[in-house]
Amino acid sequence: MALIVQKYGGTSVGSVERIQAVAQRVYKTVKAGNSLVVVVSAMGKTTDGLVKLAKEISPNPNRREMDMLLSTGEQVTIALLSMALQELGQPAISMTGAQVGIVTEAEHSRARILHIETTRLTRHINEGKVVVVAGFQGTSSTGEMEITTLGRGGSDTSAVAIAAALRANFCEIYTDVPGILTTDPRLVAEAQLMDAISCDEMLELASLGAKVLHPRAVEIARNYGVPLVVRSSWTDQPGTWVTSAKPQGRSLLNLEIARPVDAVEFDTDQAKVALLRVPDKPGVAARLFGEISRQKVDVDLIIQSIHEGNSNDIAFTVTTPILKRAEAVTAAIAPALRSQSNPKLDEAEVMVEHNIAKVSIAGAGMIGRPGVAAKMFATLAAADVNIQMISTSEVKVSCVVDAAECDRAVNALRTAFEIEAGSRAELLTPNSSPLTPNSSLLTPNSSPLTPHSSPLTPNSSLLTPHSSPTPPVRGVALDLNQARLAIRQLPDRPGMAAKLFGLLAQHNISVDMIIQSQRCRVIDGVPRRDIAFTVSRIDGESAKEMLTQVATELGWGEVVLDSAIAKVSIVGAGMLGQPGVAAKMFEALAQQQINIQMIATSEIKISCVVPQEQGVKALQAIHTAFGLAGSEKFVVPA
């Protein structure tokens, strides 16, 4: 007998008929010999309706009262589903977040879970009841017992947290699509269903706007090793397994606020190649990295900064043994990239830097916590370590520093984030990643079976030691809700990045991509660089206003905001060691005459900023280029 947690979203319980259909599915699962906890969202558009009512009363309603209001939506669903189960003869009981023992921070509208008191929940399960839990809500740990809500995607978070606390065999997320698709089926009808995807890949896709799973839910699954499967509410198809490596022992206390960083990684076998003053037009990155790919040069980090005039800079890192080949390829192609109108003034220049190191912090807990990157930069500044390049992803922040400063940087970061020496960081080989193609996928005996599916079928995409390699790209995502801020002429010295991103963190503004320009110019005896980063569009104006106020005082140049951008990204653990992946992405964009404004990479993700009006076309072109389309067309139910 398995202990299963199931979660049903708003569309799955959007009417009486749908609630009755969910009750039938739950009843069937129990009759197959399983114990069940069911977590539900509010019916259909109930939450939207409640928000609308509040806005009619007040343009800026009190957050405590909003939690009181919004928590009522789920209470309707749990009562109705419990009644539907009782009508089928299945004992069931409905419980609010407070009744089930979900204890959170005292933060209204965006609380994180501290722990779950499972005594009452376990008693009802042992009595043979289906426990129907209101997702999205909890109660504060203070003596006041305040009702709190978990923010967007809170029901996903509730379900996986309960599964972790109960040590359930697995957690099923039922939604309106058949599982995790290679991209948004509303933008690409031929999006393909995946059999399985790792938690690290899913974290990147979820944070990039793939709305099937919330990143916080994936983070909990990754941290506690909860087997997770996403399925359609309307069919019995097996869905997609979201898999994780066996977790290190982790306390269930402070469940969502445990330390955000669990590893400090470093690689001293690196060199940097930068191509300065290349034309800012479609096809340049495709041409450069196409030639690099043909010469079998494997690139690690890639960054392209914001343009200056009609030119741009592209930089990348490689391992030291292949530096000469990388330098030769870049030098050979540079003349072909110079401006035809005035080649002498605008000739592309190759800059090579030896003796550098890449230092990274990694951990799923940094998602949505704006202070983590700022803390890294402040720690390096305090250690008098200057940052030469920055590259970010949802689960990692990497900085390129001088090799002579690597030990000092690593020791400082270990101390700041309380990472013991001899942890996972020291086990990494050069250019390795904590996520290798085989590292976090299920083995045949690692997860129990559900009544109507198996996580490992003959046609499954899960790897065994003798199976075919993981496809280099698993999914493509588009984020149309970002804005880009650029600060011109930031002094190039330790502490500047810490000050900048510390200010943003103080104002609770989360940053996504961060790019520091390679071109350095000396003004009044001070070397200066530009730095650009993306934030949520709703934070764009307030961030610009705040940074403009302090720019003069801190000696910064102009602060520029661009809200008409889109970020398109590819994700896949299989892109490690495959130099042609970036080139293929850039070529797909070049063929559509889409100009790349920024590039940032991690081991399993490549992101490009493009003009907003070309975002959907970019997504479709890249999805096609990597052959991700399937024969079946998926339609998302209304």
XYZ file of C-alpha atoms in Angstrom:
638
model
C 0.000 0.000 0.000
C 1.316 3.446 -0.930
C 0.761 6.768 0.801
C 0.010 9.269 -1.965
C -0.563 13.029 -1.940
C -2.669 14.291 -4.853
C -3.153 17.935 -5.810
C -5.926 19.301 -8.045
C -5.803 22.823 -9.467
C -8.620 25.300 -9.934
C -9.693 24.116 -13.402
C -9.811 20.498 -12.174
C -12.377 21.433 -9.515
C -14.036 24.284 -11.435
C -17.615 22.924 -11.262
C -19.735 20.414 -9.356
C -19.332 17.946 -12.226
C -15.560 18.278 -12.155
C -15.462 17.898 -8.369
C -17.483 14.688 -8.742
C -15.045 13.463 -11.403
C -12.123 14.148 -9.022
C -13.988 12.246 -6.285
C -14.305 9.246 -8.629
C -10.555 9.314 -9.357
C -9.724 9.580 -5.644
C -12.140 6.761 -4.811
C -10.562 4.522 -7.487
C -7.073 5.195 -6.096
C -8.142 4.326 -2.545
C -9.848 1.127 -3.707
C -6.545 0.088 -5.317
C -5.163 -0.111 -1.764
C -3.622 3.328 -1.245
C -3.873 5.910 1.532
C -4.594 9.384 0.245
C -4.236 13.059 1.117
C -5.834 15.391 -1.436
C -4.811 19.058 -1.708
C -7.092 21.365 -3.695
C -7.170 24.910 -4.989
C -10.166 27.253 -5.101
C -12.755 26.476 -7.777
C -12.022 27.889 -11.232
C -11.651 31.662 -11.160
C -12.812 32.031 -7.538
C -9.561 33.638 -6.363
C -9.662 36.156 -9.222
C -13.221 37.017 -8.266
C -12.282 37.564 -4.628
C -9.374 39.808 -5.626
C -11.758 41.820 -7.813
C -14.166 42.279 -4.920
C -11.348 43.504 -2.691
C -10.197 46.006 -5.329
C -13.747 47.383 -5.509
C -13.523 48.134 -1.789
C -9.929 49.390 -1.692
C -7.300 50.085 -4.365
C -4.618 48.858 -1.932
C -6.266 46.365 0.434
C -4.629 45.366 3.703
C -2.553 42.194 3.212
C -3.837 40.542 6.380
C -7.438 41.014 5.305
C -6.576 39.748 1.807
C -5.303 36.516 3.361
C -8.533 36.215 5.350
C -10.513 36.732 2.151
C -8.537 34.567 -0.271
C -8.260 31.611 2.113
C -12.040 31.164 1.907
C -11.845 29.996 -1.721
C -10.161 26.693 -0.901
C -12.506 26.087 2.024
C -15.442 25.865 -0.388
C -13.639 23.245 -2.477
C -12.524 21.019 0.401
C -16.043 20.844 1.836
C -17.647 20.013 -1.518
C -15.042 17.366 -2.404
C -15.390 15.741 1.016
C -19.168 15.616 0.512
C -18.705 14.073 -2.944
C -16.429 11.370 -1.524
C -18.865 10.636 1.310
C -21.650 10.220 -1.271
C -19.518 7.470 -2.850
C -19.221 5.750 0.508
C -15.613 6.833 1.067
C -14.859 8.279 4.534
C -13.354 11.749 4.104
C -12.687 14.866 6.149
C -11.911 18.407 5.032
C -9.211 20.430 6.790
C -7.963 23.993 6.426
C -4.258 24.759 6.344
C -4.384 25.674 10.031
C -6.231 22.486 10.983
C -3.794 20.278 9.092
C -0.893 21.903 10.948
C 0.843 23.972 8.229
C 2.864 26.511 10.218
C 4.359 29.447 8.294
C 6.248 32.675 8.699
C 4.142 35.639 9.798
C 4.317 37.094 6.276
C 0.919 37.803 4.762
C 0.421 36.981 1.059
C 3.849 35.356 0.591
C 4.538 33.189 3.645
C 6.999 30.309 3.534
C 6.337 27.047 5.356
C 8.291 26.478 8.583
C 7.002 23.005 9.448
C 3.917 20.809 9.375
C 2.425 19.267 12.524
C 1.331 15.899 11.121
C -0.195 14.266 14.244
C -3.835 15.022 13.414
C -3.322 14.346 9.718
C -1.721 10.958 10.414
C -4.525 9.958 12.796
C -7.199 10.528 10.149
C -5.168 8.637 7.527
C -4.797 5.676 9.914
C -8.579 5.716 10.409
C -8.993 5.077 6.669
C -10.180 8.564 5.767
C -9.218 10.601 2.737
C -8.003 13.925 4.129
C -8.945 16.828 1.838
C -6.664 19.791 2.542
C -7.038 23.441 1.580
C -3.924 24.360 -0.370
C -2.282 27.791 -0.528
C -2.737 28.545 3.179
C -1.357 28.040 6.661
C -1.167 29.722 10.017
C 1.583 31.864 11.485
C 3.923 30.543 14.157
C 3.199 33.482 16.432
C 0.776 33.273 19.340
C -1.805 35.253 17.356
C -2.480 32.264 15.017
C -2.859 34.479 11.959
C -4.140 32.973 8.716
C -1.461 33.271 6.034
C -1.304 32.461 2.328
C 1.698 31.156 0.414
C 1.464 33.300 -2.709
C 1.191 32.252 -6.351
C 1.394 28.491 -6.872
C 0.745 27.946 -3.173
C -1.335 24.787 -3.594
C 1.567 23.062 -5.390
C 3.793 24.109 -2.515
C 1.303 22.824 0.085
C 1.028 19.431 -1.626
C 4.749 18.736 -1.977
C 5.455 20.021 1.547
C 2.827 17.663 2.981
C 4.313 14.796 0.954
C 7.757 15.603 2.381
C 6.441 15.892 5.959
C 4.528 12.587 5.726
C 7.370 10.913 3.806
C 4.751 9.936 1.251
C 5.665 7.477 -1.486
C 5.027 10.156 -4.091
C 3.051 13.280 -4.936
C 0.757 13.611 -7.955
C -0.022 17.044 -9.406
C -3.184 16.978 -11.539
C -3.564 19.820 -13.998
C -5.134 20.735 -17.355
C -2.231 19.474 -19.478
C -1.055 15.837 -19.750
C 2.292 16.501 -18.064
C 5.409 18.593 -18.667
C 5.620 19.664 -22.305
C 8.628 20.885 -24.259
C 7.056 24.351 -24.404
C 3.754 26.173 -23.896
C 1.127 24.357 -26.042
C -0.778 27.623 -26.426
C 2.188 28.962 -28.417
C 3.317 25.720 -30.098
C 0.512 23.228 -30.643
C 3.004 20.445 -31.433
C 4.720 20.718 -28.028
C 5.837 17.259 -26.988
C 5.126 15.435 -23.719
C 8.179 14.369 -21.703
C 8.252 11.062 -19.823
C 10.601 12.479 -17.197
C 12.609 15.567 -16.348
C 15.055 16.246 -13.524
C 14.245 18.671 -10.708
C 17.102 20.960 -11.763
C 15.775 21.172 -15.323
C 12.234 21.667 -14.031
C 13.378 24.429 -11.659
C 14.783 26.341 -14.604
C 11.666 25.825 -16.746
C 9.262 26.610 -13.896
C 11.094 29.797 -13.021
C 11.154 30.818 -16.690
C 7.374 30.905 -16.781
C 6.341 27.289 -17.449
C 3.219 27.457 -15.303
C 2.594 23.708 -14.776
C 4.581 23.593 -11.522
C 5.608 26.371 -9.177
C 9.372 26.636 -8.504
C 8.856 26.502 -4.722
C 7.153 23.117 -5.059
C 10.002 21.798 -7.202
C 12.509 23.179 -4.705
C 10.920 21.203 -1.863
C 10.766 18.045 -4.006
C 14.474 18.438 -4.833
C 15.546 19.162 -1.261
C 13.616 16.244 0.271
C 13.708 13.751 -2.603
C 9.941 13.661 -3.096
C 9.053 11.709 -6.282
C 6.709 13.991 -8.199
C 4.489 13.288 -11.185
C 2.415 15.739 -13.240
C -0.723 14.306 -14.866
C -3.859 15.398 -16.671
C -7.063 15.608 -14.656
C -8.990 14.401 -17.707
C -7.163 11.206 -18.708
C -5.349 8.211 -17.223
C -2.124 8.909 -19.139
C 1.080 8.345 -17.109
C 2.192 11.994 -17.231
C 5.709 13.262 -16.504
C 7.926 12.274 -13.578
C 9.985 15.059 -12.003
C 12.944 13.256 -10.512
C 15.599 14.075 -7.954
C 18.757 12.591 -6.554
C 18.634 10.998 -3.136
C 18.751 14.005 -0.809
C 21.236 14.570 1.950
C 19.593 14.366 5.372
C 17.618 17.550 5.843
C 15.502 18.590 8.817
C 11.776 19.081 8.309
C 11.980 22.087 10.618
C 12.293 25.391 8.772
C 11.141 23.428 5.759
C 11.150 26.313 3.278
C 13.644 28.628 4.912
C 16.564 26.265 5.322
C 19.817 27.646 4.000
C 19.401 28.710 0.368
C 22.874 27.606 -0.737
C 24.071 24.039 -0.335
C 27.335 24.083 -2.286
C 30.250 26.320 -3.195
C 31.871 25.208 -6.453
C 35.041 26.336 -8.176
C 37.056 25.659 -11.310
C 40.574 27.053 -11.736
C 41.165 25.465 -15.143
C 39.541 28.316 -17.065
C 40.439 31.100 -19.484
C 38.338 33.874 -20.984
C 38.053 34.934 -24.599
C 36.214 38.190 -25.387
C 35.305 39.602 -28.775
C 34.857 43.356 -28.428
C 33.006 45.753 -30.743
C 31.160 43.238 -32.923
C 28.184 44.644 -34.900
C 24.907 44.695 -32.983
C 22.805 42.861 -35.580
C 21.199 39.440 -36.161
C 23.516 36.547 -36.983
C 26.734 37.642 -35.260
C 26.514 35.194 -32.333
C 25.367 32.445 -34.725
C 28.398 32.984 -36.962
C 30.883 33.075 -34.090
C 29.602 30.061 -32.181
C 28.833 28.141 -35.354
C 32.535 28.270 -36.218
C 33.490 27.470 -32.615
C 31.216 24.413 -32.771
C 32.685 23.235 -36.081
C 36.134 23.372 -34.500
C 34.879 21.215 -31.586
C 35.617 23.899 -28.991
C 33.496 23.310 -25.883
C 32.455 26.582 -24.263
C 31.412 27.006 -20.629
C 29.961 30.424 -19.758
C 28.739 32.760 -22.521
C 27.737 36.359 -21.912
C 26.733 39.138 -24.258
C 26.345 42.523 -22.658
C 24.113 45.435 -23.637
C 25.086 47.203 -26.830
C 27.025 50.445 -26.946
C 26.237 52.445 -30.071
C 26.101 49.981 -32.959
C 28.425 47.401 -31.433
C 28.413 44.780 -28.714
C 30.786 42.522 -26.776
C 30.610 38.727 -26.506
C 32.731 36.802 -24.002
C 33.025 33.124 -23.186
C 35.135 30.850 -21.018
C 36.905 27.633 -22.008
C 39.176 25.169 -20.270
C 42.868 26.030 -20.450
C 43.901 23.082 -22.676
C 41.701 24.268 -25.558
C 42.371 27.994 -25.150
C 44.756 28.227 -28.121
C 42.173 26.642 -30.410
C 39.421 28.938 -29.104
C 41.648 31.991 -29.534
C 42.583 30.971 -33.090
C 38.954 30.464 -34.113
C 37.908 33.802 -32.641
C 40.827 35.692 -34.203
C 40.093 34.141 -37.607
C 36.439 35.193 -37.595
C 36.913 38.664 -36.069
C 37.818 40.439 -39.368
C 34.660 39.094 -40.998
C 32.562 40.700 -38.244
C 33.956 44.209 -38.549
C 31.711 47.016 -39.695
C 31.766 47.416 -43.469
C 31.046 51.129 -43.242
C 34.135 52.061 -41.227
C 36.294 48.995 -40.586
C 39.250 50.816 -39.063
C 37.226 52.451 -36.318
C 34.951 49.518 -35.560
C 37.202 46.506 -36.028
C 36.315 43.632 -33.739
C 39.078 43.028 -31.197
C 39.937 39.724 -29.515
C 40.895 39.876 -25.849
C 42.226 36.797 -24.029
C 42.653 36.494 -20.298
C 44.551 33.654 -18.625
C 44.670 32.746 -14.954
C 41.004 33.121 -14.126
C 38.724 30.965 -11.998
C 35.000 30.388 -11.856
C 33.460 30.444 -8.395
C 29.794 29.513 -7.945
C 27.151 29.144 -5.275
C 24.435 26.552 -5.948
C 21.147 25.694 -4.292
C 17.454 25.490 -5.077
C 16.671 27.702 -2.091
C 17.892 30.880 -3.775
C 14.799 31.128 -5.991
C 12.771 34.225 -5.200
C 15.231 35.355 -2.525
C 16.781 38.569 -3.821
C 19.342 38.772 -1.024
C 21.306 35.629 -1.987
C 23.194 37.036 -4.983
C 23.733 40.295 -3.111
C 25.223 38.349 -0.184
C 27.607 36.544 -2.557
C 28.786 39.816 -4.087
C 29.153 41.458 -0.659
C 31.147 38.482 0.593
C 33.550 38.694 -2.355
C 33.863 42.455 -1.898
C 34.696 42.048 1.791
C 37.400 39.564 0.759
C 38.715 42.167 -1.732
C 37.902 39.912 -4.700
C 36.955 41.753 -7.899
C 34.292 40.187 -10.143
C 35.158 40.025 -13.853
C 32.082 38.173 -15.172
C 28.715 37.233 -13.697
C 26.370 34.512 -14.938
C 23.150 33.513 -13.223
C 20.527 30.789 -13.329
C 17.685 29.855 -11.000
C 19.856 27.504 -8.942
C 23.340 28.954 -9.400
C 25.265 32.242 -9.459
C 28.751 32.098 -11.013
C 31.466 34.731 -10.920
C 34.725 34.803 -12.833
C 37.589 36.085 -10.676
C 41.371 36.189 -10.809
C 42.789 32.676 -10.235
C 45.075 33.992 -7.502
C 41.973 35.069 -5.559
C 40.073 31.787 -5.945
C 40.993 30.204 -2.598
C 40.192 33.422 -0.760
C 36.841 33.689 -2.564
C 35.872 30.067 -1.884
C 36.776 30.222 1.803
C 34.859 33.471 2.256
C 31.772 32.076 0.522
C 31.898 28.846 2.544
C 31.959 30.868 5.743
C 29.201 33.245 4.644
C 26.813 30.480 3.551
C 27.850 27.998 6.287
C 29.115 25.345 3.866
C 31.576 22.900 5.396
C 34.876 22.206 3.655
C 34.851 18.760 2.084
C 31.229 19.110 0.962
C 29.927 18.591 -2.546
C 31.945 21.562 -3.801
C 35.276 19.780 -3.447
C 34.007 16.684 -5.218
C 33.378 18.505 -8.489
C 35.790 17.973 -11.328
C 36.686 20.922 -13.582
C 33.710 22.079 -15.626
C 31.455 19.590 -13.915
C 27.969 20.299 -12.719
C 26.078 18.911 -9.744
C 23.569 17.777 -12.348
C 25.049 15.239 -14.749
C 22.902 13.445 -17.311
C 22.498 10.418 -15.022
C 22.588 12.064 -11.618
C 19.001 12.751 -10.744
C 16.937 10.350 -12.789
C 14.960 7.490 -11.330
C 16.208 3.944 -11.303
C 13.708 1.108 -11.749
C 13.280 0.597 -8.009
C 13.409 4.172 -6.825
C 9.732 5.046 -6.882
C 6.573 3.092 -6.096
C 4.037 2.524 -8.844
C 0.656 4.194 -9.046
C -2.466 2.138 -9.773
C -2.439 3.056 -13.458
C 1.132 3.874 -14.418
C 4.781 3.045 -14.022
C 7.603 5.549 -13.809
C 9.745 3.294 -15.960
C 8.184 1.909 -19.120
C 10.035 0.321 -22.080
C 9.738 3.584 -24.040
C 10.617 5.820 -21.136
C 13.179 8.582 -21.497
C 14.765 7.734 -18.159
C 18.422 6.916 -18.513
C 20.072 3.649 -17.583
C 23.832 3.195 -17.890
C 23.447 1.681 -21.360
C 20.657 3.849 -22.735
C 20.946 6.533 -25.379
C 22.210 9.957 -24.281
C 19.882 12.562 -22.861
C 18.659 14.973 -25.566
C 20.691 18.179 -25.264
C 17.593 20.364 -24.935
C 14.506 19.254 -23.008
C 12.390 22.385 -23.132
C 12.102 25.938 -24.432
C 10.550 28.733 -22.356
C 9.490 32.297 -23.003
C 9.201 35.039 -20.405
C 7.347 38.151 -21.570
C 7.138 39.692 -18.108
C 10.660 41.050 -17.680
C 12.281 44.455 -17.989
C 15.957 45.265 -18.404
C 17.845 47.854 -16.388
C 21.323 49.024 -17.344
C 23.691 51.207 -15.356
C 26.345 52.873 -17.445
C 29.896 53.499 -16.240
C 29.846 51.668 -12.930
C 33.277 51.903 -11.219
C 35.142 48.613 -11.765
C 36.231 47.790 -8.233
C 35.262 45.349 -5.472
C 31.994 46.178 -3.766
C 30.093 47.833 -6.611
C 27.995 44.762 -7.492
C 27.398 44.142 -3.787
C 26.136 47.685 -3.286
C 23.905 47.597 -6.368
C 22.248 44.254 -5.734
C 22.140 44.836 -2.002
C 19.994 47.918 -2.647
C 17.654 45.892 -4.847
C 17.417 43.153 -2.205
C 16.534 45.722 0.470
C 13.587 46.749 -1.710
C 12.619 43.060 -2.198
C 13.324 43.206 -5.943
C 14.422 39.852 -7.374
C 16.951 39.905 -10.210
C 17.159 37.323 -12.973
C 19.909 37.728 -15.608
C 22.979 39.771 -14.627
C 25.528 40.792 -17.279
C 28.686 42.824 -16.741
C 30.198 44.319 -19.897
C 33.678 43.279 -20.998
C 34.590 46.680 -22.403
C 36.328 48.781 -19.769
C 37.035 52.476 -20.151
C 38.898 54.834 -17.854
C 37.046 58.049 -16.992
C 38.718 60.572 -14.666
C 41.280 57.937 -13.760
C 38.636 55.379 -12.730
C 38.099 52.181 -14.786
C 34.394 51.724 -15.461
C 32.082 49.067 -16.956
C 28.378 48.871 -17.742
C 26.199 46.364 -15.924
C 22.753 45.180 -16.997
C 20.189 42.938 -15.349
C 16.577 41.881 -15.734
C 13.779 42.148 -13.198
C 10.055 41.514 -13.218
C 8.366 44.158 -15.355
C 6.185 45.272 -12.451
C 9.393 46.153 -10.544
C 11.043 47.974 -13.456
C 9.922 51.544 -12.858
C 10.369 51.460 -9.088
C 13.850 49.919 -9.458
C 14.870 52.593 -11.948
C 13.578 55.366 -9.709
C 15.367 53.990 -6.654
C 18.680 53.452 -8.478
C 18.558 56.859 -10.179
C 18.255 58.513 -6.769
C 21.510 56.937 -5.551
C 23.461 56.911 -8.857
C 25.041 60.348 -8.469
C 25.922 59.798 -4.814
C 27.666 56.490 -5.649
C 29.413 57.752 -8.767
C 27.343 55.726 -11.229
C 26.330 56.823 -14.704
C 22.914 56.843 -16.346
C 20.246 54.279 -15.371
C 18.359 53.027 -18.460
C 15.115 50.997 -18.431
C 13.778 48.912 -21.331
C 10.445 47.168 -20.727
C 9.948 45.977 -24.323
C 12.028 42.798 -24.023
C 11.420 39.060 -24.008
C 13.645 36.320 -22.642
C 13.743 33.010 -24.499
C 15.645 30.103 -22.953
C 16.588 26.502 -23.633
C 17.061 24.031 -20.774
C 18.664 20.593 -20.749
C 21.186 18.615 -18.719
C 22.319 16.978 -21.958
C 23.869 20.171 -23.328
C 26.952 19.606 -21.149
C 29.920 18.860 -23.395
C 28.019 19.543 -26.635
C 29.495 22.690 -28.202
C 26.927 22.923 -31.008
C 23.898 23.625 -28.807
C 24.443 27.371 -28.381
C 25.291 27.735 -32.074
C 22.060 26.007 -33.090
C 20.004 28.306 -30.854
C 21.706 31.443 -32.174
C 21.363 30.259 -35.785
C 17.618 29.656 -35.330
C 17.232 33.263 -34.198
C 19.458 34.593 -36.994
C 17.384 32.824 -39.656
C 14.343 34.745 -38.406
C 16.331 38.023 -38.365
C 15.911 38.263 -34.583
C 18.629 40.306 -32.919
C 20.058 39.016 -29.634
C 20.380 41.821 -27.091
C 21.858 39.838 -24.178
C 23.124 36.286 -23.620
C 23.619 34.460 -20.314
C 24.315 30.779 -19.680
C 24.650 28.167 -16.980
C 25.559 24.490 -17.292
C 21.990 23.521 -18.219
C 20.465 26.741 -19.582
C 21.067 29.328 -22.308
C 18.978 32.513 -22.230
C 18.732 35.282 -24.818
C 17.031 38.639 -24.476
C 15.282 39.644 -27.730
C 12.788 42.381 -28.685
C 9.421 41.771 -27.048
C 7.453 41.715 -30.301
C 9.674 38.878 -31.573
C 9.479 36.723 -28.452
C 6.850 34.238 -29.633
C 8.522 33.882 -33.047
C 11.851 33.245 -31.282
C 10.316 30.514 -29.110
C 8.728 28.785 -32.097
C 11.931 28.954 -34.173
C 14.085 27.466 -31.406
C 11.553 24.732 -30.603
C 11.581 23.709 -34.268
C 15.378 23.908 -34.567
C 15.900 21.351 -31.811
C 13.295 18.953 -33.217
C 11.133 19.072 -30.101
C 7.783 19.002 -31.899
C 5.674 15.847 -31.679
C 2.903 14.511 -33.868
C 0.178 15.002 -31.260
C -1.367 18.431 -30.699
C -2.281 19.403 -27.165
C -5.165 21.743 -26.463
C -5.353 23.361 -23.036
C -8.949 23.164 -21.721
C -10.690 26.440 -21.000
